[in-house]
C-alpha cells in the first residue's frame, strides 16, 4: 500500500487523529486507519468517530479490556499482521495509551517503515504512571517526534534525543477543538463544576479516591457538580462503596465529544485528573483544579490556567470555592503557544517532506 497508517485505540486518541486526517485529505496523502479496540463501548469510541468525522477504521484489532501485559502483547501480535498486510511508508501513533506504545514497538522492528509520535516529549517525571513509561518508550523508538511546545523539546534533549528528530508543531487537541467549537452550541442552565476522574493511580487507590470524593461531597452541598464517569471509575466507586459521596452530584455515563464540550462551555470550573482536558478547558477559558501533583503541560500551571491540588481534601474545596468566588487571573499568554489550530498541518507537511 505505502502511504500512512494512523493508529488509535482509546478515547483521548480520537480527538488528536481527526485533524491529522483532515490534513492528510487536504494534501492528498494516502492513509489507512487502525483501531486497536482498547476502548470499545459506543460512548468511549464510536461516538467520537461519528462526531469528529473520522472515517470508519480500515482494521480493528479488537483487543478489548485486560491487564497491561495482555493489552500490550495482544495488540503487538495483531498489529504485526496489519503491518505485513498494508506495508505503509510510515506509522503515526498519538498520545500515551497502551495502544500507542504497543504499536510503536512493533514498528521499531520493521526497518523499512518509519514511525512518528504525535505528542512526544511530554513528561511528568513519575515512572509509576503507566502513561509516562508509554511515552518514554514510544519516544525512544520513533523517527519523527512531534512535540507541542519547547518545554517538551527540552525534555527530549535532556534524554539525549537527536535534535533532528524533534519537530515543534503545536497541539492537535487544540486543532480539533478550534475546528469543532463553532459546530457546538452552549448548554442552557449553567452548572458550577465539571468533574472527571479516571487515572488508574486514583481509581485503584482507595484512600486517594476517598479523599477526592469526600471533598466532592462537601463541595456539592453548595455548588452544582456534573460528573461523567469513566467505566473504570464507575467500577471502583461500586467496589469501594463510595456511591453515597455522590448523592448531590449529577452523575452521567461517559459523554460523546459534542455533548462533553457543550457541558464544558456551561461550567465555571473543571476538577479533573485528565491530561488532555486542562488544554481544552484553557482554550474555553475555564480554570482547572487538578487532582494530581504534576501535569505534562506545566505551562498551564505557570500561566494560571490551572492549579495542582492532588488528593488534598482541604485544597480541593478551598481552591474550587475561591475560583468560583473570585475567578482565576491568567498571568501570561505563553499557554497559547502551539494553540493556533495548525499543528496537524505542520505534522502532515513534515511527514510528506520525510517520505
Ligand atoms: C486509558 C489510557 C489513559 C487515558 C484514558 C482515557 C492507558 C494506559 N491509559 O486509560 O492514558 O487517559 O484511557 O479514557 O492506556 N472500559 C470499558 N469500556 C471501554 C473502555 C474501557 O468498560 O470502552 C473499562 C474496562 O473495564 C477497562 C477499564 O475501563 O478495564 C480501563 O480501560 P483501559 O483501556 O485499561 O484504560 P483507561 O483507564 O481507559
JSON list of N, CA, C and O and ligand atoms in Angstrom, two decimals, residues 9-13 37-45 64-68 71 96-100 130-131 134-135 198-200 203 230-233 235 273-276, ligand 1:
[
{"chain": "A", "resi": 9, "resn": "UNK", "atom": "N", "xyz": [-6.60, 4.01, 19.69]},
{"chain": "A", "resi": 9, "resn": "UNK", "atom": "CA", "xyz": [-7.28, 2.91, 20.36]},
{"chain": "A", "resi": 9, "resn": "UNK", "atom": "C", "xyz": [-8.13, 3.32, 21.53]},
{"chain": "A", "resi": 9, "resn": "UNK", "atom": "O", "xyz": [-9.05, 2.60, 21.92]},
{"chain": "A", "resi": 10, "resn": "UNK", "atom": "N", "xyz": [-7.82, 4.48, 22.12]},
{"chain": "A", "resi": 10, "resn": "UNK", "atom": "CA", "xyz": [-8.54, 4.88, 23.32]},
{"chain": "A", "resi": 10, "resn": "UNK", "atom": "C", "xyz": [-9.07, 6.30, 23.16]},
{"chain": "A", "resi": 10, "resn": "UNK", "atom": "O", "xyz": [-8.57, 7.08, 22.35]},
{"chain": "A", "resi": 11, "resn": "UNK", "atom": "N", "xyz": [-10.07, 6.62, 23.95]},
{"chain": "A", "resi": 11, "resn": "UNK", "atom": "CA", "xyz": [-10.81, 7.89, 23.81]},
{"chain": "A", "resi": 11, "resn": "UNK", "atom": "C", "xyz": [-9.93, 9.10, 23.55]},
{"chain": "A", "resi": 11, "resn": "UNK", "atom": "O", "xyz": [-10.21, 9.86, 22.61]},
{"chain": "A", "resi": 12, "resn": "UNK", "atom": "N", "xyz": [-8.86, 9.33, 24.35]},
{"chain": "A", "resi": 12, "resn": "UNK", "atom": "CA", "xyz": [-8.11, 10.57, 24.12]},
{"chain": "A", "resi": 12, "resn": "UNK", "atom": "C", "xyz": [-7.32, 10.58, 22.81]},
{"chain": "A", "resi": 12, "resn": "UNK", "atom": "O", "xyz": [-6.77, 11.62, 22.44]},
{"chain": "A", "resi": 13, "resn": "UNK", "atom": "N", "xyz": [-7.24, 9.44, 22.12]},
{"chain": "A", "resi": 13, "resn": "UNK", "atom": "CA", "xyz": [-6.55, 9.42, 20.82]},
{"chain": "A", "resi": 13, "resn": "UNK", "atom": "C", "xyz": [-7.39, 10.03, 19.71]},
{"chain": "A", "resi": 13, "resn": "UNK", "atom": "O", "xyz": [-6.86, 10.62, 18.76]},
{"chain": "A", "resi": 37, "resn": "UNK", "atom": "N", "xyz": [-9.02, -1.11, 19.40]},
{"chain": "A", "resi": 37, "resn": "UNK", "atom": "CA", "xyz": [-10.13, -1.66, 20.17]},
{"chain": "A", "resi": 37, "resn": "UNK", "atom": "C", "xyz": [-9.90, -1.61, 21.67]},
{"chain": "A", "resi": 37, "resn": "UNK", "atom": "O", "xyz": [-10.63, -2.25, 22.43]},
{"chain": "A", "resi": 38, "resn": "UNK", "atom": "N", "xyz": [-8.89, -0.82, 22.12]},
{"chain": "A", "resi": 38, "resn": "UNK", "atom": "CA", "xyz": [-8.67, -0.70, 23.58]},
{"chain": "A", "resi": 38, "resn": "UNK", "atom": "C", "xyz": [-9.93, -0.13, 24.25]},
{"chain": "A", "resi": 38, "resn": "UNK", "atom": "O", "xyz": [-10.34, -0.61, 25.30]},
{"chain": "A", "resi": 39, "resn": "UNK", "atom": "N", "xyz": [-10.50, 0.89, 23.64]},
{"chain": "A", "resi": 39, "resn": "UNK", "atom": "CA", "xyz": [-11.83, 1.35, 24.07]},
{"chain": "A", "resi": 39, "resn": "UNK", "atom": "C", "xyz": [-12.83, 0.88, 23.03]},
{"chain": "A", "resi": 39, "resn": "UNK", "atom": "O", "xyz": [-12.60, 0.99, 21.83]},
{"chain": "A", "resi": 40, "resn": "UNK", "atom": "N", "xyz": [-13.94, 0.34, 23.52]},
{"chain": "A", "resi": 40, "resn": "UNK", "atom": "CA", "xyz": [-14.86, -0.38, 22.62]},
{"chain": "A", "resi": 40, "resn": "UNK", "atom": "C", "xyz": [-16.32, -0.04, 22.86]},
{"chain": "A", "resi": 40, "resn": "UNK", "atom": "O", "xyz": [-17.16, -0.30, 22.01]},
{"chain": "A", "resi": 41, "resn": "UNK", "atom": "N", "xyz": [-16.67, 0.53, 24.06]},
{"chain": "A", "resi": 41, "resn": "UNK", "atom": "CA", "xyz": [-18.07, 0.90, 24.27]},
{"chain": "A", "resi": 41, "resn": "UNK", "atom": "C", "xyz": [-18.44, 2.00, 23.27]},
{"chain": "A", "resi": 41, "resn": "UNK", "atom": "O", "xyz": [-17.58, 2.82, 22.90]},
{"chain": "A", "resi": 42, "resn": "UNK", "atom": "N", "xyz": [-19.72, 2.03, 22.89]},
{"chain": "A", "resi": 42, "resn": "UNK", "atom": "CA", "xyz": [-20.16, 3.05, 21.92]},
{"chain": "A", "resi": 42, "resn": "UNK", "atom": "C", "xyz": [-19.74, 4.45, 22.39]},
{"chain": "A", "resi": 42, "resn": "UNK", "atom": "O", "xyz": [-19.15, 5.23, 21.63]},
{"chain": "A", "resi": 43, "resn": "UNK", "atom": "N", "xyz": [-20.00, 4.74, 23.69]},
{"chain": "A", "resi": 43, "resn": "UNK", "atom": "CA", "xyz": [-19.74, 6.11, 24.14]},
{"chain": "A", "resi": 43, "resn": "UNK", "atom": "C", "xyz": [-18.29, 6.37, 24.55]},
{"chain": "A", "resi": 43, "resn": "UNK", "atom": "O", "xyz": [-17.95, 7.46, 24.99]},
{"chain": "A", "resi": 44, "resn": "UNK", "atom": "N", "xyz": [-17.42, 5.36, 24.40]},
{"chain": "A", "resi": 44, "resn": "UNK", "atom": "CA", "xyz": [-15.98, 5.60, 24.61]},
{"chain": "A", "resi": 44, "resn": "UNK", "atom": "C", "xyz": [-15.24, 5.63, 23.27]},
{"chain": "A", "resi": 44, "resn": "UNK", "atom": "O", "xyz": [-14.05, 5.94, 23.21]},
{"chain": "A", "resi": 45, "resn": "UNK", "atom": "N", "xyz": [-15.93, 5.24, 22.18]},
{"chain": "A", "resi": 45, "resn": "UNK", "atom": "CA", "xyz": [-15.22, 5.11, 20.91]},
{"chain": "A", "resi": 45, "resn": "UNK", "atom": "C", "xyz": [-16.05, 5.57, 19.71]},
{"chain": "A", "resi": 45, "resn": "UNK", "atom": "O", "xyz": [-15.82, 6.62, 19.13]},
{"chain": "A", "resi": 64, "resn": "UNK", "atom": "N", "xyz": [-9.80, -5.05, 23.33]},
{"chain": "A", "resi": 64, "resn": "UNK", "atom": "CA", "xyz": [-10.70, -5.01, 24.49]},
{"chain": "A", "resi": 64, "resn": "UNK", "atom": "C", "xyz": [-9.97, -4.79, 25.80]},
{"chain": "A", "resi": 64, "resn": "UNK", "atom": "O", "xyz": [-8.82, -4.34, 25.83]},
{"chain": "A", "resi": 65, "resn": "UNK", "atom": "N", "xyz": [-10.65, -5.11, 26.92]},
{"chain": "A", "resi": 65, "resn": "UNK", "atom": "CA", "xyz": [-10.09, -4.87, 28.26]},
{"chain": "A", "resi": 65, "resn": "UNK", "atom": "C", "xyz": [-9.10, -5.94, 28.64]},
{"chain": "A", "resi": 65, "resn": "UNK", "atom": "O", "xyz": [-9.12, -7.04, 28.08]},
{"chain": "A", "resi": 66, "resn": "UNK", "atom": "N", "xyz": [-8.29, -5.62, 29.63]},
{"chain": "A", "resi": 66, "resn": "UNK", "atom": "CA", "xyz": [-7.35, -6.62, 30.15]},
{"chain": "A", "resi": 66, "resn": "UNK", "atom": "C", "xyz": [-6.23, -5.93, 30.88]},
{"chain": "A", "resi": 66, "resn": "UNK", "atom": "O", "xyz": [-6.18, -4.70, 30.97]},
{"chain": "A", "resi": 67, "resn": "UNK", "atom": "N", "xyz": [-5.31, -6.74, 31.39]},
{"chain": "A", "resi": 67, "resn": "UNK", "atom": "CA", "xyz": [-4.17, -6.16, 32.10]},
{"chain": "A", "resi": 67, "resn": "UNK", "atom": "C", "xyz": [-3.27, -5.44, 31.09]},
{"chain": "A", "resi": 67, "resn": "UNK", "atom": "O", "xyz": [-3.40, -5.61, 29.87]},
{"chain": "A", "resi": 68, "resn": "UNK", "atom": "N", "xyz": [-2.31, -4.71, 31.65]},
{"chain": "A", "resi": 68, "resn": "UNK", "atom": "CA", "xyz": [-1.31, -4.01, 30.82]},
{"chain": "A", "resi": 68, "resn": "UNK", "atom": "C", "xyz": [-0.63, -5.01, 29.89]},
{"chain": "A", "resi": 68, "resn": "UNK", "atom": "O", "xyz": [-0.54, -4.80, 28.67]},
{"chain": "A", "resi": 71, "resn": "UNK", "atom": "N", "xyz": [-2.99, -6.35, 27.16]},
{"chain": "A", "resi": 71, "resn": "UNK", "atom": "CA", "xyz": [-3.28, -5.38, 26.09]},
{"chain": "A", "resi": 71, "resn": "UNK", "atom": "C", "xyz": [-2.08, -5.17, 25.18]},
{"chain": "A", "resi": 71, "resn": "UNK", "atom": "O", "xyz": [-2.18, -5.21, 23.96]},
{"chain": "A", "resi": 96, "resn": "UNK", "atom": "N", "xyz": [-0.38, 8.63, 24.61]},
{"chain": "A", "resi": 96, "resn": "UNK", "atom": "CA", "xyz": [0.44, 7.86, 25.56]},
{"chain": "A", "resi": 96, "resn": "UNK", "atom": "C", "xyz": [-0.27, 6.63, 26.12]},
{"chain": "A", "resi": 96, "resn": "UNK", "atom": "O", "xyz": [0.04, 6.16, 27.20]},
{"chain": "A", "resi": 97, "resn": "UNK", "atom": "N", "xyz": [-1.25, 6.11, 25.39]},
{"chain": "A", "resi": 97, "resn": "UNK", "atom": "CA", "xyz": [-2.00, 4.98, 25.94]},
{"chain": "A", "resi": 97, "resn": "UNK", "atom": "C", "xyz": [-1.30, 3.66, 25.60]},
{"chain": "A", "resi": 97, "resn": "UNK", "atom": "O", "xyz": [-0.32, 3.64, 24.85]},
{"chain": "A", "resi": 98, "resn": "UNK", "atom": "N", "xyz": [-1.81, 2.56, 26.14]},
{"chain": "A", "resi": 98, "resn": "UNK", "atom": "CA", "xyz": [-1.17, 1.27, 25.89]},
{"chain": "A", "resi": 98, "resn": "UNK", "atom": "C", "xyz": [-1.08, 0.96, 24.40]},
{"chain": "A", "resi": 98, "resn": "UNK", "atom": "O", "xyz": [-0.10, 0.38, 23.92]},
{"chain": "A", "resi": 99, "resn": "UNK", "atom": "N", "xyz": [-2.12, 1.34, 23.63]},
{"chain": "A", "resi": 99, "resn": "UNK", "atom": "CA", "xyz": [-2.13, 1.11, 22.19]},
{"chain": "A", "resi": 99, "resn": "UNK", "atom": "C", "xyz": [-0.96, 1.82, 21.51]},
{"chain": "A", "resi": 99, "resn": "UNK", "atom": "O", "xyz": [-0.37, 1.30, 20.55]},
{"chain": "A", "resi": 100, "resn": "UNK", "atom": "N", "xyz": [-0.62, 3.02, 21.99]},
{"chain": "A", "resi": 100, "resn": "UNK", "atom": "CA", "xyz": [0.45, 3.82, 21.40]},
{"chain": "A", "resi": 100, "resn": "UNK", "atom": "C", "xyz": [1.78, 3.08, 21.47]},
{"chain": "A", "resi": 100, "resn": "UNK", "atom": "O", "xyz": [2.47, 2.89, 20.46]},
{"chain": "A", "resi": 130, "resn": "UNK", "atom": "N", "xyz": [1.49, 4.63, 34.28]},
{"chain": "A", "resi": 130, "resn": "UNK", "atom": "CA", "xyz": [1.66, 3.83, 33.06]},
{"chain": "A", "resi": 130, "resn": "UNK", "atom": "C", "xyz": [1.86, 4.72, 31.83]},
{"chain": "A", "resi": 130, "resn": "UNK", "atom": "O", "xyz": [2.65, 4.38, 30.94]},
{"chain": "A", "resi": 131, "resn": "UNK", "atom": "N", "xyz": [1.18, 5.86, 31.78]},
{"chain": "A", "resi": 131, "resn": "UNK", "atom": "CA", "xyz": [1.29, 6.73, 30.60]},
{"chain": "A", "resi": 131, "resn": "UNK", "atom": "C", "xyz": [2.71, 7.27, 30.44]},
{"chain": "A", "resi": 131, "resn": "UNK", "atom": "O", "xyz": [3.16, 7.52, 29.33]},
{"chain": "A", "resi": 134, "resn": "UNK", "atom": "N", "xyz": [4.86, 4.63, 28.88]},
{"chain": "A", "resi": 134, "resn": "UNK", "atom": "CA", "xyz": [4.40, 4.52, 27.48]},
{"chain": "A", "resi": 134, "resn": "UNK", "atom": "C", "xyz": [5.02, 5.63, 26.62]},
{"chain": "A", "resi": 134, "resn": "UNK", "atom": "O", "xyz": [5.47, 5.39, 25.50]},
{"chain": "A", "resi": 135, "resn": "UNK", "atom": "N", "xyz": [5.06, 6.84, 27.16]},
{"chain": "A", "resi": 135, "resn": "UNK", "atom": "CA", "xyz": [5.61, 7.98, 26.39]},
{"chain": "A", "resi": 135, "resn": "UNK", "atom": "C", "xyz": [7.10, 7.81, 26.15]},
{"chain": "A", "resi": 135, "resn": "UNK", "atom": "O", "xyz": [7.59, 8.00, 25.03]},
{"chain": "A", "resi": 198, "resn": "UNK", "atom": "N", "xyz": [-10.28, 9.49, 36.16]},
{"chain": "A", "resi": 198, "resn": "UNK", "atom": "CA", "xyz": [-10.17, 8.17, 35.53]},
{"chain": "A", "resi": 198, "resn": "UNK", "atom": "C", "xyz": [-8.81, 7.52, 35.66]},
{"chain": "A", "resi": 198, "resn": "UNK", "atom": "O", "xyz": [-8.65, 6.35, 35.34]},
{"chain": "A", "resi": 199, "resn": "UNK", "atom": "N", "xyz": [-7.81, 8.26, 36.15]},
{"chain": "A", "resi": 199, "resn": "UNK", "atom": "CA", "xyz": [-6.46, 7.67, 36.15]},
{"chain": "A", "resi": 199, "resn": "UNK", "atom": "C", "xyz": [-6.36, 6.50, 37.12]},
{"chain": "A", "resi": 199, "resn": "UNK", "atom": "O", "xyz": [-6.85, 6.58, 38.25]},
{"chain": "A", "resi": 200, "resn": "UNK", "atom": "N", "xyz": [-5.64, 5.49, 36.65]},
{"chain": "A", "resi": 200, "resn": "UNK", "atom": "CA", "xyz": [-5.51, 4.26, 37.43]},
{"chain": "A", "resi": 200, "resn": "UNK", "atom": "C", "xyz": [-4.96, 4.54, 38.84]},
{"chain": "A", "resi": 200, "resn": "UNK", "atom": "O", "xyz": [-5.42, 3.95, 39.82]},
{"chain": "A", "resi": 203, "resn": "UNK", "atom": "N", "xyz": [-8.11, 5.78, 40.65]},
{"chain": "A", "resi": 203, "resn": "UNK", "atom": "CA", "xyz": [-9.27, 4.87, 40.79]},
{"chain": "A", "resi": 203, "resn": "UNK", "atom": "C", "xyz": [-8.90, 3.61, 41.56]},
{"chain": "A", "resi": 203, "resn": "UNK", "atom": "O", "xyz": [-9.75, 3.02, 42.23]},
{"chain": "A", "resi": 230, "resn": "UNK", "atom": "N", "xyz": [-16.06, 7.66, 33.88]},
{"chain": "A", "resi": 230, "resn": "UNK", "atom": "CA", "xyz": [-15.31, 6.68, 33.09]},
{"chain": "A", "resi": 230, "resn": "UNK", "atom": "C", "xyz": [-15.66, 5.27, 33.59]},
{"chain": "A", "resi": 230, "resn": "UNK", "atom": "O", "xyz": [-15.84, 5.08, 34.81]},
{"chain": "A", "resi": 231, "resn": "UNK", "atom": "N", "xyz": [-15.73, 4.27, 32.71]},
{"chain": "A", "resi": 231, "resn": "UNK", "atom": "CA", "xyz": [-16.11, 2.91, 33.16]},
{"chain": "A", "resi": 231, "resn": "UNK", "atom": "C", "xyz": [-15.24, 2.39, 34.30]},
{"chain": "A", "resi": 231, "resn": "UNK", "atom": "O", "xyz": [-15.75, 1.77, 35.25]},
{"chain": "A", "resi": 232, "resn": "UNK", "atom": "N", "xyz": [-13.93, 2.63, 34.25]},
{"chain": "A", "resi": 232, "resn": "UNK", "atom": "CA", "xyz": [-13.04, 2.15, 35.31]},
{"chain": "A", "resi": 232, "resn": "UNK", "atom": "C", "xyz": [-13.42, 2.78, 36.66]},
{"chain": "A", "resi": 232, "resn": "UNK", "atom": "O", "xyz": [-13.42, 2.10, 37.69]},
{"chain": "A", "resi": 233, "resn": "UNK", "atom": "N", "xyz": [-13.75, 4.08, 36.63]},
{"chain": "A", "resi": 233, "resn": "UNK", "atom": "CA", "xyz": [-14.08, 4.80, 37.86]},
{"chain": "A", "resi": 233, "resn": "UNK", "atom": "C", "xyz": [-15.42, 4.30, 38.43]},
{"chain": "A", "resi": 233, "resn": "UNK", "atom": "O", "xyz": [-15.56, 4.15, 39.65]},
{"chain": "A", "resi": 235, "resn": "UNK", "atom": "N", "xyz": [-16.61, 1.33, 38.20]},
{"chain": "A", "resi": 235, "resn": "UNK", "atom": "CA", "xyz": [-16.35, 0.04, 38.85]},
{"chain": "A", "resi": 235, "resn": "UNK", "atom": "C", "xyz": [-15.72, 0.27, 40.23]},
{"chain": "A", "resi": 235, "resn": "UNK", "atom": "O", "xyz": [-16.10, -0.36, 41.23]},
{"chain": "A", "resi": 273, "resn": "UNK", "atom": "N", "xyz": [-8.46, 14.81, 36.77]},
{"chain": "A", "resi": 273, "resn": "UNK", "atom": "CA", "xyz": [-7.12, 14.21, 36.78]},
{"chain": "A", "resi": 273, "resn": "UNK", "atom": "C", "xyz": [-6.67, 13.92, 35.35]},
{"chain": "A", "resi": 273, "resn": "UNK", "atom": "O", "xyz": [-5.68, 13.22, 35.13]},
{"chain": "A", "resi": 274, "resn": "UNK", "atom": "N", "xyz": [-7.39, 14.43, 34.36]},
{"chain": "A", "resi": 274, "resn": "UNK", "atom": "CA", "xyz": [-7.08, 14.17, 32.95]},
{"chain": "A", "resi": 274, "resn": "UNK", "atom": "C", "xyz": [-5.87, 14.98, 32.49]},
{"chain": "A", "resi": 274, "resn": "UNK", "atom": "O", "xyz": [-5.63, 16.10, 32.97]},
{"chain": "A", "resi": 275, "resn": "UNK", "atom": "N", "xyz": [-5.14, 14.44, 31.52]},
{"chain": "A", "resi": 275, "resn": "UNK", "atom": "CA", "xyz": [-4.03, 15.19, 30.94]},
{"chain": "A", "resi": 275, "resn": "UNK", "atom": "C", "xyz": [-4.51, 16.12, 29.84]},
{"chain": "A", "resi": 275, "resn": "UNK", "atom": "O", "xyz": [-4.00, 17.23, 29.68]},
{"chain": "A", "resi": 276, "resn": "UNK", "atom": "N", "xyz": [-5.51, 15.69, 29.07]},
{"chain": "A", "resi": 276, "resn": "UNK", "atom": "CA", "xyz": [-5.95, 16.46, 27.91]},
{"chain": "A", "resi": 276, "resn": "UNK", "atom": "C", "xyz": [-6.99, 17.52, 28.23]},
{"chain": "A", "resi": 276, "resn": "UNK", "atom": "O", "xyz": [-6.98, 18.61, 27.64]},
{"chain": "B", "resi": 1, "resn": "LIG", "atom": "C1", "xyz": [-6.70, 4.86, 29.01]},
{"chain": "B", "resi": 1, "resn": "LIG", "atom": "C2", "xyz": [-5.28, 5.45, 28.98]},
{"chain": "B", "resi": 1, "resn": "LIG", "atom": "C3", "xyz": [-5.26, 6.84, 29.60]},
{"chain": "B", "resi": 1, "resn": "LIG", "atom": "C4", "xyz": [-6.35, 7.71, 29.04]},
{"chain": "B", "resi": 1, "resn": "LIG", "atom": "C5", "xyz": [-7.70, 7.00, 29.24]},
{"chain": "B", "resi": 1, "resn": "LIG", "atom": "C6", "xyz": [-8.89, 7.82, 28.78]},
{"chain": "B", "resi": 1, "resn": "LIG", "atom": "C7", "xyz": [-3.60, 3.66, 29.14]},
{"chain": "B", "resi": 1, "resn": "LIG", "atom": "C8", "xyz": [-2.51, 3.13, 29.98]},
{"chain": "B", "resi": 1, "resn": "LIG", "atom": "N1", "xyz": [-4.33, 4.64, 29.72]},
{"chain": "B", "resi": 1, "resn": "LIG", "atom": "O1", "xyz": [-7.00, 4.54, 30.34]},
{"chain": "B", "resi": 1, "resn": "LIG", "atom": "O2", "xyz": [-4.00, 7.43, 29.35]},
{"chain": "B", "resi": 1, "resn": "LIG", "atom": "O3", "xyz": [-6.36, 8.99, 29.66]},
{"chain": "B", "resi": 1, "resn": "LIG", "atom": "O4", "xyz": [-7.65, 5.77, 28.51]},
{"chain": "B", "resi": 1, "resn": "LIG", "atom": "O5", "xyz": [-10.06, 7.14, 28.81]},
{"chain": "B", "resi": 1, "resn": "LIG", "atom": "O6", "xyz": [-3.78, 3.25, 28.01]},
{"chain": "B", "resi": 1, "resn": "LIG", "atom": "N2", "xyz": [-13.63, 0.08, 29.77]},
{"chain": "B", "resi": 1, "resn": "LIG", "atom": "C9", "xyz": [-14.93, -0.10, 29.38]},
{"chain": "B", "resi": 1, "resn": "LIG", "atom": "N3", "xyz": [-15.31, 0.33, 28.16]},
{"chain": "B", "resi": 1, "resn": "LIG", "atom": "C10", "xyz": [-14.46, 0.90, 27.30]},
{"chain": "B", "resi": 1, "resn": "LIG", "atom": "C11", "xyz": [-13.10, 1.07, 27.70]},
{"chain": "B", "resi": 1, "resn": "LIG", "atom": "C12", "xyz": [-12.72, 0.66, 28.93]},
{"chain": "B", "resi": 1, "resn": "LIG", "atom": "O7", "xyz": [-15.75, -0.60, 30.14]},
{"chain": "B", "resi": 1, "resn": "LIG", "atom": "O8", "xyz": [-14.86, 1.26, 26.18]},
{"chain": "B", "resi": 1, "resn": "LIG", "atom": "C13", "xyz": [-13.20, -0.33, 31.10]},
{"chain": "B", "resi": 1, "resn": "LIG", "atom": "C14", "xyz": [-12.59, -1.72, 31.12]},
{"chain": "B", "resi": 1, "resn": "LIG", "atom": "O9", "xyz": [-13.15, -2.43, 32.15]},
{"chain": "B", "resi": 1, "resn": "LIG", "atom": "C15", "xyz": [-11.11, -1.48, 31.40]},
{"chain": "B", "resi": 1, "resn": "LIG", "atom": "C16", "xyz": [-11.09, -0.14, 32.10]},
{"chain": "B", "resi": 1, "resn": "LIG", "atom": "O10", "xyz": [-12.23, 0.57, 31.61]},
{"chain": "B", "resi": 1, "resn": "LIG", "atom": "O11", "xyz": [-10.54, -2.48, 32.16]},
{"chain": "B", "resi": 1, "resn": "LIG", "atom": "C17", "xyz": [-9.85, 0.65, 31.81]},
{"chain": "B", "resi": 1, "resn": "LIG", "atom": "O12", "xyz": [-9.62, 0.73, 30.41]},
{"chain": "B", "resi": 1, "resn": "LIG", "atom": "P1", "xyz": [-8.11, 0.74, 29.84]},
{"chain": "B", "resi": 1, "resn": "LIG", "atom": "O13", "xyz": [-8.19, 0.56, 28.39]},
{"chain": "B", "resi": 1, "resn": "LIG", "atom": "O14", "xyz": [-7.28, -0.18, 30.65]},
{"chain": "B", "resi": 1, "resn": "LIG", "atom": "O15", "xyz": [-7.52, 2.16, 30.13]},
{"chain": "B", "resi": 1, "resn": "LIG", "atom": "P2", "xyz": [-8.17, 3.50, 30.64]},
{"chain": "B", "resi": 1, "resn": "LIG", "atom": "O16", "xyz": [-8.28, 3.51, 32.10]},
{"chain": "B", "resi": 1, "resn": "LIG", "atom": "O17", "xyz": [-9.40, 3.82, 29.88]}
]
